[in-house]
Coordinates of C-alpha atoms (C1' of nucleotides) in Angstrom, one line a residue:
Chain A
X1356 CA -210.3 -55.1 -139.7
X1357 CA -209.2 -54.4 -143.2
X1358 CA -209.4 -50.9 -144.4
X1359 CA -211.6 -50.2 -147.4
X1360 CA -210.4 -47.0 -149.0
X1361 CA -211.7 -45.1 -152.0
X1362 CA -209.4 -45.7 -154.9
X1363 CA -209.3 -42.9 -157.5
X1364 CA -208.1 -45.3 -160.1
X1365 CA -210.9 -47.8 -159.8
X1366 CA -213.6 -45.4 -158.5
X1367 CA -214.6 -47.7 -155.7
X1368 CA -213.6 -48.8 -152.2
X1369 CA -210.7 -51.2 -152.4
X1370 CA -209.1 -53.1 -149.5
X1371 CA -205.7 -51.9 -148.4
X1372 CA -203.3 -54.8 -148.0
X1373 CA -199.5 -55.0 -148.5
X1374 CA -198.8 -56.8 -151.7
X1375 CA -195.7 -58.3 -150.4
X1376 CA -197.5 -59.5 -147.3
X1377 CA -195.1 -57.5 -145.0
X1378 CA -195.3 -53.8 -145.0
X1379 CA -197.5 -51.4 -146.9
X1380 CA -195.4 -49.5 -149.4
X1381 CA -196.8 -46.0 -149.7
X1382 CA -195.7 -42.8 -151.3
X1383 CA -197.2 -39.5 -150.3
X1384 CA -196.4 -36.2 -152.0
X1385 CA -194.7 -33.8 -149.6
X1386 CA -194.2 -30.1 -149.6
X1387 CA -192.5 -27.7 -151.9
X1388 CA -190.3 -25.8 -149.5
X1389 CA -190.6 -22.2 -150.6
X1390 CA -192.7 -20.9 -147.7
X1391 CA -194.4 -21.8 -144.5
X1392 CA -197.0 -24.5 -144.7
X1393 CA -200.7 -23.4 -144.6
X1394 CA -203.6 -25.3 -143.0
X1395 CA -204.6 -26.6 -146.4
X1396 CA -201.3 -28.3 -146.8
X1397 CA -201.6 -29.7 -143.3
X1398 CA -205.1 -31.1 -143.8
X1399 CA -203.6 -33.4 -146.4
X1400 CA -200.7 -34.4 -144.2
X1401 CA -203.0 -35.0 -141.3
X1402 CA -205.3 -37.2 -143.2
X1403 CA -202.4 -39.3 -144.4
X1404 CA -201.4 -39.4 -140.8
X1405 CA -204.8 -40.8 -139.9
X1406 CA -204.4 -43.4 -142.6
X1407 CA -201.0 -44.6 -141.5
X1408 CA -202.0 -44.5 -137.8
X1409 CA -205.1 -46.5 -138.4
X1410 CA -203.2 -49.1 -140.4
X1411 CA -200.6 -49.4 -137.7
X1412 CA -203.4 -49.8 -135.2
X1413 CA -204.6 -52.8 -137.1
X1414 CA -201.2 -54.2 -136.9
X1415 CA -199.9 -53.3 -140.3
X1416 CA -196.3 -52.2 -140.9
X1417 CA -195.6 -49.2 -143.0
X1418 CA -193.0 -48.2 -145.5
X1419 CA -194.0 -44.7 -146.2
X1420 CA -191.9 -42.4 -148.4
X1421 CA -192.4 -38.7 -148.6
X1422 CA -190.7 -36.4 -151.0
X1423 CA -189.5 -32.9 -150.3
X1424 CA -189.4 -30.7 -153.4
X1425 CA -186.5 -28.5 -152.8
X1426 CA -186.0 -27.3 -156.3
X1427 CA -188.7 -25.7 -158.5
X1428 CA -189.7 -22.5 -160.2
X1429 CA -191.1 -20.9 -157.0
X1430 CA -188.1 -21.7 -155.0
X1431 CA -185.8 -20.3 -157.6
X1432 CA -187.8 -17.2 -157.8
X1433 CA -188.0 -16.6 -154.1
X1434 CA -184.3 -17.5 -153.5
X1435 CA -183.2 -15.2 -156.2
X1436 CA -185.4 -12.5 -154.8
X1437 CA -183.6 -13.1 -151.4
X1438 CA -180.3 -13.1 -153.2
X1439 CA -179.2 -16.5 -152.0
X1440 CA -178.6 -19.9 -153.6
X1441 CA -181.5 -22.3 -153.3
X1442 CA -179.4 -24.5 -151.0
X1443 CA -179.3 -21.7 -148.5
X1444 CA -182.9 -20.8 -149.0
X1445 CA -184.8 -24.1 -148.5
X1446 CA -183.4 -25.5 -145.3
X1447 CA -185.2 -22.9 -143.2
X1448 CA -188.5 -24.1 -144.7
X1449 CA -187.7 -27.7 -144.4
X1450 CA -187.0 -27.2 -140.7
X1451 CA -190.2 -25.2 -140.3
X1452 CA -192.2 -27.9 -142.1
X1453 CA -191.0 -30.6 -139.7
X1454 CA -191.5 -28.4 -136.7
X1455 CA -195.1 -27.8 -137.9
X1456 CA -195.6 -31.5 -138.4
X1457 CA -194.4 -32.1 -134.8
X1458 CA -196.7 -29.4 -133.5
X1459 CA -199.6 -31.2 -135.2
X1460 CA -198.3 -34.6 -134.0
X1461 CA -198.0 -35.9 -137.6
X1462 CA -195.9 -39.0 -137.6
X1463 CA -192.7 -38.9 -139.7
X1464 CA -192.7 -41.2 -142.7
X1465 CA -190.2 -44.0 -142.7
X1466 CA -188.3 -42.3 -145.5
X1467 CA -188.0 -38.7 -146.5
X1468 CA -186.5 -38.0 -149.9
X1469 CA -185.2 -34.7 -151.2
X1470 CA -185.4 -34.0 -154.9
X1471 CA -181.9 -32.4 -155.0
X1472 CA -180.4 -35.6 -153.7
X1473 CA -181.9 -37.7 -156.4
X1474 CA -180.9 -36.0 -159.6
X1475 CA -179.0 -39.0 -160.9
X1476 CA -182.1 -41.2 -160.6
X1477 CA -184.2 -38.7 -162.4
X1478 CA -181.6 -38.4 -165.2
X1479 CA -181.5 -42.1 -165.5
X1480 CA -185.3 -42.3 -165.8
X1481 CA -185.3 -39.6 -168.5
X1482 CA -182.7 -41.6 -170.4
X1483 CA -184.8 -44.7 -170.3
X1484 CA -187.8 -42.7 -171.5
X1485 CA -185.7 -41.4 -174.4
X1486 CA -184.6 -44.9 -175.3
X1487 CA -188.3 -45.9 -175.3
X1488 CA -189.0 -43.0 -177.7
X1489 CA -191.2 -41.3 -175.1
X1490 CA -188.8 -38.4 -174.4
X1491 CA -187.3 -35.9 -176.7
X1492 CA -185.0 -32.9 -176.4
X1493 CA -185.8 -29.5 -177.7
X1494 CA -183.3 -27.2 -179.2
X1495 CA -182.9 -25.2 -176.0
X1496 CA -181.8 -28.4 -174.2
X1497 CA -185.0 -29.1 -172.3
X1498 CA -186.6 -32.6 -172.3
X1499 CA -190.3 -33.3 -172.7
X1500 CA -192.5 -36.3 -172.3
X1501 CA -194.3 -37.3 -175.5
X1502 CA -197.9 -37.8 -174.4
X1503 CA -198.7 -39.8 -177.5
X1504 CA -196.3 -42.5 -176.2
X1505 CA -198.7 -43.3 -173.4
X1506 CA -202.2 -44.1 -174.7
X1507 CA -203.5 -44.7 -171.2
X1508 CA -202.9 -41.1 -170.3
X1509 CA -205.9 -39.7 -168.3
X1510 CA -206.9 -43.0 -166.7
X1511 CA -206.5 -41.7 -163.2
X1512 CA -208.3 -38.4 -163.5
X1513 CA -210.7 -39.9 -166.0
X1514 CA -209.9 -37.3 -168.6
X1515 CA -210.3 -38.2 -172.3
X1516 CA -207.6 -36.2 -174.0
X1517 CA -208.0 -38.0 -177.3
X1518 CA -210.3 -35.3 -178.5
X1519 CA -207.8 -32.7 -177.6
X1520 CA -205.3 -33.2 -180.3
X1521 CA -203.4 -30.2 -181.3
X1522 CA -205.2 -29.9 -184.5
X1523 CA -203.2 -28.7 -187.5
X1524 CA -199.7 -28.8 -186.1
X1525 CA -197.6 -27.0 -188.6
X1526 CA -194.1 -28.4 -189.2
X1527 CA -192.3 -29.0 -186.0
X1528 CA -190.6 -26.0 -184.7
X1529 CA -187.4 -27.2 -183.3
X1530 CA -187.7 -24.8 -180.4
X1531 CA -191.1 -26.0 -179.3
X1532 CA -192.8 -29.0 -178.0
X1533 CA -194.2 -31.6 -180.3
X1534 CA -197.6 -31.2 -178.7
X1535 CA -199.0 -28.6 -176.4
X1536 CA -199.8 -31.1 -173.7
X1537 CA -196.3 -32.6 -173.6
X1538 CA -194.8 -31.8 -170.2
X1539 CA -191.3 -31.0 -169.1
X1540 CA -189.0 -33.7 -167.7
X1541 CA -186.0 -31.6 -167.6
X1542 CA -185.6 -27.8 -167.9
X1543 CA -182.5 -26.4 -169.6
X1544 CA -180.4 -24.1 -167.4
X1545 CA -181.1 -20.4 -167.8
X1546 CA -178.2 -18.0 -167.0
X1547 CA -177.8 -17.7 -163.3
X1548 CA -180.2 -20.4 -162.3
X1549 CA -179.3 -23.4 -160.2
X1550 CA -178.4 -26.3 -162.6
X1551 CA -176.8 -29.7 -162.6
X1552 CA -174.4 -30.9 -165.3
X1553 CA -175.6 -34.3 -166.4
X1554 CA -175.4 -36.7 -169.3
X1555 CA -178.6 -35.3 -170.7
X1556 CA -177.4 -31.7 -170.4
X1557 CA -177.1 -28.9 -168.0
X1558 CA -180.4 -28.1 -166.2
X1559 CA -182.8 -29.0 -163.5
X1560 CA -185.5 -31.5 -163.2
X1561 CA -189.1 -30.9 -164.1
X1562 CA -191.5 -31.2 -161.2
X1563 CA -193.2 -34.6 -161.9
X1564 CA -190.1 -36.6 -162.6
X1565 CA -188.8 -36.5 -159.0
X1566 CA -191.7 -38.4 -157.6
X1567 CA -191.5 -41.2 -160.2
X1568 CA -187.7 -41.5 -159.7
X1569 CA -187.8 -41.4 -155.9
X1570 CA -190.9 -43.6 -155.5
X1571 CA -189.2 -46.3 -157.6
X1572 CA -185.9 -45.8 -155.8
X1573 CA -187.4 -46.7 -152.4
X1574 CA -190.5 -48.6 -153.2
X1575 CA -189.8 -50.5 -156.4
X1576 CA -191.4 -50.2 -159.8
X1577 CA -194.9 -51.0 -158.4
X1578 CA -196.1 -50.3 -155.0
X1579 CA -199.3 -50.3 -152.9
X1580 CA -200.6 -46.8 -152.3
X1581 CA -199.9 -43.3 -153.5
X1582 CA -201.5 -40.4 -151.7
X1583 CA -201.8 -36.6 -152.1
X1584 CA -204.0 -33.6 -152.3
X1585 CA -206.8 -33.7 -154.9
X1586 CA -205.1 -31.0 -156.9
X1587 CA -202.3 -33.3 -157.6
X1588 CA -204.4 -35.9 -159.4
X1589 CA -204.1 -33.9 -162.6
X1590 CA -201.7 -33.3 -164.0
X1591 CA -199.0 -34.3 -161.4
X1592 CA -200.1 -37.9 -160.6
X1593 CA -201.2 -38.5 -164.2
X1594 CA -197.8 -37.5 -165.3
X1595 CA -196.1 -39.6 -162.8
X1596 CA -198.0 -42.6 -164.1
X1597 CA -197.1 -41.8 -167.6
X1598 CA -193.4 -41.4 -167.0
X1599 CA -193.2 -44.5 -164.8
X1600 CA -195.4 -46.9 -166.6
X1601 CA -194.0 -46.1 -170.0
X1602 CA -190.7 -47.5 -168.7
X1603 CA -191.8 -50.3 -166.4
X1604 CA -195.0 -51.5 -168.0
X1605 CA -196.3 -52.0 -164.5
X1606 CA -198.8 -50.0 -162.5
X1607 CA -196.9 -47.4 -160.5
X1608 CA -199.3 -47.7 -157.6
X1609 CA -202.3 -50.0 -157.2
X1610 CA -204.2 -47.6 -155.1
X1611 CA -204.5 -43.8 -155.3
X1612 CA -205.9 -41.7 -152.5
X1613 CA -206.7 -38.0 -152.8
X1614 CA -207.6 -35.7 -150.0
X1615 CA -210.1 -32.9 -150.8
X1616 CA -209.2 -29.3 -150.5
X1617 CA -210.5 -27.4 -147.6
X1618 CA -212.4 -24.1 -147.7
X1619 CA -212.0 -21.2 -145.3
X1620 CA -215.2 -19.4 -144.4
X1621 CA -216.8 -21.1 -147.4
X1622 CA -214.3 -19.9 -150.0
X1623 CA -211.2 -21.3 -151.4
X1624 CA -208.3 -20.2 -149.3
X1625 CA -206.1 -17.7 -151.0
X1626 CA -203.8 -14.8 -150.1
X1627 CA -205.8 -12.4 -152.1
X1628 CA -209.0 -13.3 -150.4
X1629 CA -207.4 -12.6 -147.0
X1630 CA -208.4 -16.0 -145.7
X1631 CA -205.0 -17.6 -145.9
X1632 CA -203.6 -19.1 -142.7
X1633 CA -200.4 -20.9 -141.9
X1634 CA -200.2 -23.1 -138.8
X1635 CA -198.1 -20.4 -137.2
X1636 CA -200.8 -17.8 -137.8
X1637 CA -203.3 -19.9 -135.9
X1638 CA -201.0 -20.7 -133.0
X1639 CA -200.2 -17.0 -132.5
X1640 CA -203.9 -16.3 -132.5
X1641 CA -204.0 -18.5 -129.4
X1642 CA -205.5 -21.7 -130.8
X1643 CA -204.1 -25.0 -129.5
X1644 CA -202.2 -27.3 -131.8
X1645 CA -204.4 -30.2 -130.7
X1646 CA -207.6 -28.3 -131.6
X1647 CA -206.2 -27.5 -135.0
X1648 CA -205.4 -31.2 -135.4
X1649 CA -208.8 -32.4 -134.4
X1650 CA -210.6 -29.8 -136.5
X1651 CA -208.7 -30.8 -139.6
X1652 CA -209.2 -34.5 -139.2
X1653 CA -212.7 -34.7 -137.9
X1654 CA -214.3 -34.2 -141.4
X1655 CA -213.5 -37.3 -143.5
X1656 CA -210.8 -36.8 -146.1
X1657 CA -213.1 -37.1 -149.1
X1658 CA -215.3 -34.4 -148.0
X1659 CA -214.8 -30.7 -148.3
X1660 CA -213.9 -29.2 -144.9
X1661 CA -215.1 -25.7 -144.2
X1662 CA -212.5 -24.3 -141.9
X1663 CA -213.7 -21.6 -139.5
X1664 CA -212.6 -20.2 -136.2
X1665 CA -215.9 -21.4 -134.7
X1666 CA -214.9 -24.8 -135.8
X1667 CA -211.6 -24.5 -133.9
X1668 CA -213.5 -23.4 -130.8
X1669 CA -215.7 -26.4 -131.2
X1670 CA -212.7 -28.7 -131.4
X1671 CA -211.1 -27.0 -128.4
X1672 CA -214.2 -27.7 -126.3
X1673 CA -214.5 -31.2 -127.5
X1674 CA -210.9 -31.9 -126.6
X1675 CA -211.6 -30.4 -123.2
X1676 CA -214.3 -33.0 -122.6
X1677 CA -212.1 -35.8 -123.8
X1678 CA -209.2 -34.8 -121.5
X1679 CA -211.4 -34.1 -118.5
X1680 CA -212.9 -37.6 -118.8
X1681 CA -209.5 -39.2 -119.4
X1682 CA -208.1 -37.5 -116.2
X1683 CA -211.2 -38.6 -114.3
X1684 CA -210.7 -42.2 -115.1
X1685 CA -207.0 -42.2 -114.8
X1686 CA -206.7 -40.4 -111.5
X1687 CA -210.0 -41.4 -109.8
X1688 CA -210.2 -44.2 -107.2
X1689 CA -213.0 -46.7 -107.6
X1690 CA -214.5 -49.5 -105.6
X1691 CA -213.2 -53.0 -106.3
X1692 CA -214.9 -55.3 -108.8
X1693 CA -216.0 -54.8 -112.4
X1694 CA -219.2 -53.7 -114.0
X1695 CA -220.3 -56.1 -116.8
X1696 CA -222.4 -53.3 -118.4
X1697 CA -219.4 -51.1 -118.7
X1698 CA -217.2 -53.9 -120.0
X1699 CA -219.8 -54.5 -122.7
X1700 CA -220.1 -50.8 -123.5
X1701 CA -216.3 -50.6 -123.9
X1702 CA -216.2 -53.6 -126.2
X1703 CA -219.1 -52.2 -128.3
X1704 CA -217.4 -48.8 -128.6
X1705 CA -214.2 -50.2 -129.7
X1706 CA -215.9 -52.4 -132.4
X1707 CA -217.9 -49.5 -133.7
X1708 CA -214.9 -47.2 -133.7
X1709 CA -212.7 -49.5 -135.6
X1710 CA -215.5 -50.3 -138.1
X1711 CA -216.0 -46.6 -138.8
X1712 CA -212.4 -46.1 -139.6
X1713 CA -212.3 -49.2 -141.7
X1714 CA -215.0 -47.7 -143.8
X1715 CA -212.9 -45.3 -145.8
X1716 CA -211.5 -43.6 -142.7
X1717 CA -214.8 -42.1 -141.6
X1718 CA -213.4 -40.1 -138.7
X1719 CA -216.7 -38.3 -138.0
X1720 CA -218.4 -41.6 -137.5
X1721 CA -215.6 -42.9 -135.5
X1722 CA -215.9 -40.2 -132.9
X1723 CA -219.4 -41.0 -132.0
X1724 CA -218.9 -44.3 -130.1
X1725 CA -216.1 -42.8 -128.2
X1726 CA -218.3 -39.9 -127.0
X1727 CA -221.1 -42.4 -126.3
X1728 CA -218.8 -44.4 -124.1
X1729 CA -217.7 -41.3 -122.2
X1730 CA -221.3 -40.4 -121.3
X1731 CA -222.0 -43.9 -120.2
X1732 CA -218.9 -44.1 -118.1
X1733 CA -219.4 -40.7 -116.6
X1734 CA -222.9 -41.6 -115.6
X1735 CA -221.6 -44.8 -114.0
X1736 CA -219.0 -42.8 -112.1
X1737 CA -221.6 -40.4 -110.9
X1738 CA -223.7 -43.3 -109.7
X1739 CA -220.8 -45.1 -108.0
X1740 CA -221.1 -48.0 -110.5
X1741 CA -217.8 -47.5 -112.1
X1742 CA -215.5 -50.1 -110.5
X1743 CA -211.7 -50.4 -110.4
X1744 CA -211.7 -53.3 -112.8
X1745 CA -213.4 -51.1 -115.4
X1746 CA -210.6 -48.6 -115.6
X1747 CA -208.4 -50.6 -117.9
X1748 CA -211.2 -51.5 -120.3
X1749 CA -212.2 -47.9 -120.7
X1750 CA -208.6 -46.7 -121.0
X1751 CA -207.9 -49.3 -123.6
X1752 CA -210.6 -47.9 -125.8
X1753 CA -209.3 -44.4 -125.3
X1754 CA -205.8 -45.5 -126.2
X1755 CA -207.1 -46.9 -129.5
X1756 CA -208.9 -43.6 -130.1
X1757 CA -205.8 -41.7 -129.3
X1758 CA -203.6 -44.0 -131.4
X1759 CA -205.2 -42.2 -134.4
X1760 CA -206.5 -38.9 -133.1
X1761 CA -203.7 -38.2 -130.6
X1762 CA -205.2 -35.3 -128.7
X1763 CA -205.8 -36.8 -125.2
X1764 CA -202.5 -35.7 -123.7
X1765 CA -202.1 -32.0 -123.2
X1766 CA -198.9 -31.3 -125.2
X1767 CA -200.1 -27.9 -126.4
X1768 CA -197.8 -25.8 -124.5
X1769 CA -194.7 -26.6 -126.6
X1770 CA -196.0 -25.8 -130.0
X1771 CA -197.4 -22.5 -128.7
X1772 CA -194.1 -21.6 -127.0
X1773 CA -192.2 -22.5 -130.2
X1774 CA -194.5 -20.3 -132.2
X1775 CA -194.1 -17.4 -129.8
X1776 CA -190.3 -17.8 -129.9
X1777 CA -190.5 -17.8 -133.7
X1778 CA -192.6 -14.7 -133.7
X1779 CA -190.2 -12.9 -131.4
X1780 CA -187.2 -13.9 -133.5
X1781 CA -188.9 -12.9 -136.8
X1782 CA -190.4 -9.7 -135.6
X1783 CA -194.0 -10.8 -135.6
X1784 CA -195.0 -10.2 -132.1
X1785 CA -197.6 -7.7 -133.3
X1786 CA -199.5 -10.6 -134.7
X1787 CA -199.8 -12.4 -131.3
X1788 CA -203.2 -12.3 -129.7
X1789 CA -203.2 -10.4 -126.4
X1790 CA -205.2 -13.3 -124.8
X1791 CA -202.4 -15.6 -125.6
X1792 CA -199.8 -13.4 -124.0
X1793 CA -202.0 -13.1 -121.0
X1794 CA -202.5 -16.9 -120.8
X1795 CA -198.8 -17.5 -121.1
X1796 CA -197.8 -14.8 -118.7
X1797 CA -198.2 -17.1 -115.6
X1798 CA -195.9 -20.0 -115.0
X1799 CA -197.3 -23.3 -113.7
X1800 CA -195.7 -22.6 -110.4
X1801 CA -197.3 -19.2 -110.1
X1802 CA -200.7 -20.7 -110.8
X1803 CA -200.2 -23.5 -108.3
X1804 CA -199.3 -20.9 -105.7
X1805 CA -202.4 -18.9 -106.3
X1806 CA -204.5 -22.1 -106.3
X1807 CA -203.0 -23.0 -102.9
X1808 CA -203.8 -19.6 -101.5
X1809 CA -207.3 -19.9 -102.7
X1810 CA -207.7 -23.3 -101.1
X1811 CA -206.6 -21.8 -97.8
X1812 CA -209.0 -18.9 -98.2
X1813 CA -211.8 -21.3 -98.8
X1814 CA -210.9 -23.4 -95.8
X1815 CA -211.2 -20.2 -93.8
X1816 CA -214.5 -19.5 -95.5
X1817 CA -213.0 -16.3 -96.9
X1818 CA -215.0 -16.8 -100.1
X1819 CA -214.5 -13.2 -101.2
X1820 CA -210.7 -13.7 -101.5
X1821 CA -211.1 -17.1 -103.0
X1822 CA -213.4 -15.8 -105.7
X1823 CA -211.1 -12.9 -106.4
X1824 CA -208.3 -15.3 -107.1
X1825 CA -210.5 -17.4 -109.3
X1826 CA -211.6 -14.4 -111.3
X1827 CA -208.0 -13.1 -111.7
X1828 CA -207.0 -16.5 -113.1
X1829 CA -210.0 -16.6 -115.3
X1830 CA -209.1 -13.3 -116.9
X1831 CA -205.8 -14.9 -117.9
X1832 CA -207.5 -17.9 -119.3
X1833 CA -206.9 -20.3 -116.4
X1834 CA -210.0 -22.3 -115.4
X1835 CA -210.3 -23.9 -112.1
X1836 CA -212.3 -27.0 -111.2
X1837 CA -212.9 -27.9 -107.6
X1838 CA -213.1 -31.7 -107.4
X1839 CA -213.5 -33.9 -104.4
X1840 CA -209.9 -34.9 -104.6
X1841 CA -208.5 -31.4 -105.0
X1842 CA -208.3 -28.5 -107.4
X1843 CA -207.5 -28.9 -111.1
X1844 CA -206.7 -26.0 -113.4
X1845 CA -206.2 -25.7 -117.1
X1846 CA -205.3 -23.1 -119.6
X1847 CA -208.3 -22.4 -121.7
Chain B
rG1071 C1' -218.8 -23.9 -171.4
rC1072 C1' -217.5 -29.2 -170.0
rA1073 C1' -216.8 -32.4 -165.7
rC1074 C1' -217.2 -33.6 -160.6
rC1075 C1' -218.9 -33.0 -155.4
rG1076 C1' -222.3 -31.2 -151.8
rG1077 C1' -227.1 -28.9 -149.9
rU1078 C1' -229.5 -32.8 -142.9
rG1079 C1' -231.4 -29.0 -136.1
rG1080 C1' -228.5 -22.4 -133.9
rC1081 C1' -223.5 -24.2 -135.9
rG1082 C1' -220.2 -28.5 -137.4
rA1083 C1' -221.3 -33.3 -139.1
rA1084 C1' -222.6 -38.9 -139.7
rG1085 C1' -226.2 -41.9 -141.7
rU1086 C1' -229.9 -45.7 -143.8
rG1087 C1' -235.1 -47.8 -148.9
rG1088 C1' -239.0 -49.2 -143.6
rC1089 C1' -236.9 -49.4 -136.4
rU1090 C1' -236.5 -43.0 -131.4
rA1091 C1' -232.3 -39.1 -138.1
rA1092 C1' -225.6 -40.8 -134.7
rC1093 C1' -222.0 -37.7 -132.5
rG1094 C1' -219.7 -32.9 -131.1
rC1095 C1' -220.3 -27.7 -130.0
rG1096 C1' -223.9 -24.1 -128.5
rC1097 C1' -228.4 -22.7 -125.9
rA1098 C1' -232.5 -23.3 -122.0
rG1099 C1' -234.1 -25.7 -117.4
rG1100 C1' -232.8 -29.1 -113.4
rU1101 C1' -229.3 -32.1 -109.9
rC1102 C1' -224.5 -31.3 -107.4
rU1103 C1' -221.6 -27.0 -105.4
rG1104 C1' -220.4 -21.6 -100.4
rC1105 C1' -220.9 -19.7 -105.5
rA1106 C1' -218.8 -21.7 -109.8
rA1107 C1' -216.4 -25.4 -112.9
rA1108 C1' -216.6 -30.5 -114.2
rA1109 C1' -220.3 -34.4 -114.5
rC1110 C1' -225.2 -36.1 -115.0
rC1111 C1' -230.6 -35.6 -116.3
rU1112 C1' -234.4 -33.1 -119.5
rG1113 C1' -235.4 -30.1 -123.8
rU1114 C1' -233.5 -28.2 -128.3
rA1115 C1' -234.9 -31.3 -136.9
rU1116 C1' -242.9 -34.7 -137.0
rU1117 C1' -237.9 -33.4 -140.5
rC1118 C1' -233.3 -34.1 -144.2
rG1119 C1' -232.6 -27.3 -150.7
rC1120 C1' -237.3 -27.1 -154.2
rG1121 C1' -240.7 -29.7 -157.6
rG1122 C1' -242.1 -34.1 -159.8
rG1123 C1' -241.7 -39.6 -160.3
rU1124 C1' -240.6 -45.0 -158.9
rU1125 C1' -242.2 -47.9 -154.5
rC1126 C1' -246.6 -50.9 -149.9
rA1127 C1' -242.7 -47.5 -148.0
rA1128 C1' -237.6 -42.3 -149.8
rC1129 C1' -233.8 -37.9 -146.5
rC1130 C1' -231.6 -42.2 -148.8
rC1131 C1' -233.4 -44.5 -156.0
rC1132 C1' -234.8 -41.6 -160.9
rC1133 C1' -235.8 -36.8 -163.6
rG1134 C1' -235.8 -31.5 -163.6
rC1135 C1' -234.7 -26.9 -161.1
rC1136 C1' -232.3 -23.6 -157.5
rC1137 C1' -228.0 -22.6 -154.5
rG1138 C1' -222.8 -23.4 -152.9
rG1139 C1' -218.0 -25.4 -153.9
rU1140 C1' -214.2 -27.6 -156.9
rG1141 C1' -211.4 -29.2 -161.3
rC1142 C1' -210.3 -28.3 -166.6
rU1143 C1' -203.3 -23.7 -165.5
rC1144 C1' -198.9 -23.4 -160.6
rC1145 C1' -201.4 -25.2 -156.1
rA1146 C1' -202.1 -29.8 -150.4

RNA sequence: GCACCGGUGGCGAAGUGGCUAACGCGCAGGUCUGCAAAACCUGUAUUCGCGGGUUCAACCCCCGCCCGGUGCUCCA
């Protein structure tokens, strides 16, 4: 089913199809690596992940490029505060970023592009802009984009800047921009700052130019889809369009997708508000990576998501239900045959699921038929009407669900252990929730041993001892389930 | 100030001009169980911020108001 996705440029739902008939060429703005990523960053990356996973599920191939901004003012500021060159400062955060993406099971783009490795392409683009009369150099050696050279400026964010002329501009000061709204393409080197010697002078790139240069390098002058957080719409994406289209006279991207910001406890997340969380903060509080993933993708990307700890608990419990059912179907043994009612229910669930996602990636709506199917199938199992031939039909629907949501398999231990190791190594153990330490204090083997002891005690009808073991485990966040075919346990 | 988005049950959150207002979580009762857990069943909004209007019919369309959020500057 063809995805209909809201296009910021046209203001309507447009179909997503590869213009070359082969792979969807997509550019998504990546991180600026000056610190650890926060959950707001990851909501955007997760929603882009939902997009690409859904498209792949429909059989589309992807050519997805993501930039890494590894030179900018904040990086220079932080690196200089740390007393190291930026080349020594950023790798740690690049690594951390990819580690966090792994924790959240965000797929890697086909191509990752670092700003510092594409200086030549940026310089070349600035030269072309200069030839076109759209770029000019100021006396300090910086280059600016002349906004007047691009009359369509504002078409993405629907801003009409025509009324915002600078008024009486006194004679052009050679040290200043022609117009207040002109933006930097290239910043002249200041003493001690990282800089490149190039044909247009010694300096470093402005922020916007990297995306134009790298997008065109890997995707061509015009490509299918450009995505990013809503804040990037203006001025970043608007500037990208201006820089690129002034040179190519072609639309940079046909389709623009913007992910809305999240709120935390109903307010904008900010360090000064005290509601600022990195992924690592949450893992150290004991929340599972899968729950964070589900919480951040369950509200459709165009809606404001209010992030709360209650919401994470909700997601944790929802995942529990999904996984319990998945295990039940996978491991259970059922009578031969197949149940037409269940087959039909599976088919209906899959159709509704795919249709919901095709409708502007409505993840909230897409969950509903999956949970409906779970209830139907659970009822059938309880009544002995779930037959062996139904297993594959149900599992196939779950597989499609998981192709996008990716929370069914319990892979939560690794991110948590990684976060703990990081906390230890960076002296943050004080931030670790005691419950988490308790939960991680027992190895799988130790738990299995206790469970075996309890099973024996139960067989001997020594329920006091059996309950004692169960309570001990419960205190450490281990929950037991006595099923017909044995005991299951899980870390809460 | 200008612009945009949203206000649906205890919480989160879909949704449509007319069918019982999805789904998840939570809570209460029941079935099952040594007791639990899991699972299932039943109940949890006669009602969709407030006031008008259009319509045979509005939560969904229009107008006004109130509240919350966001953008207009670096920001995912």
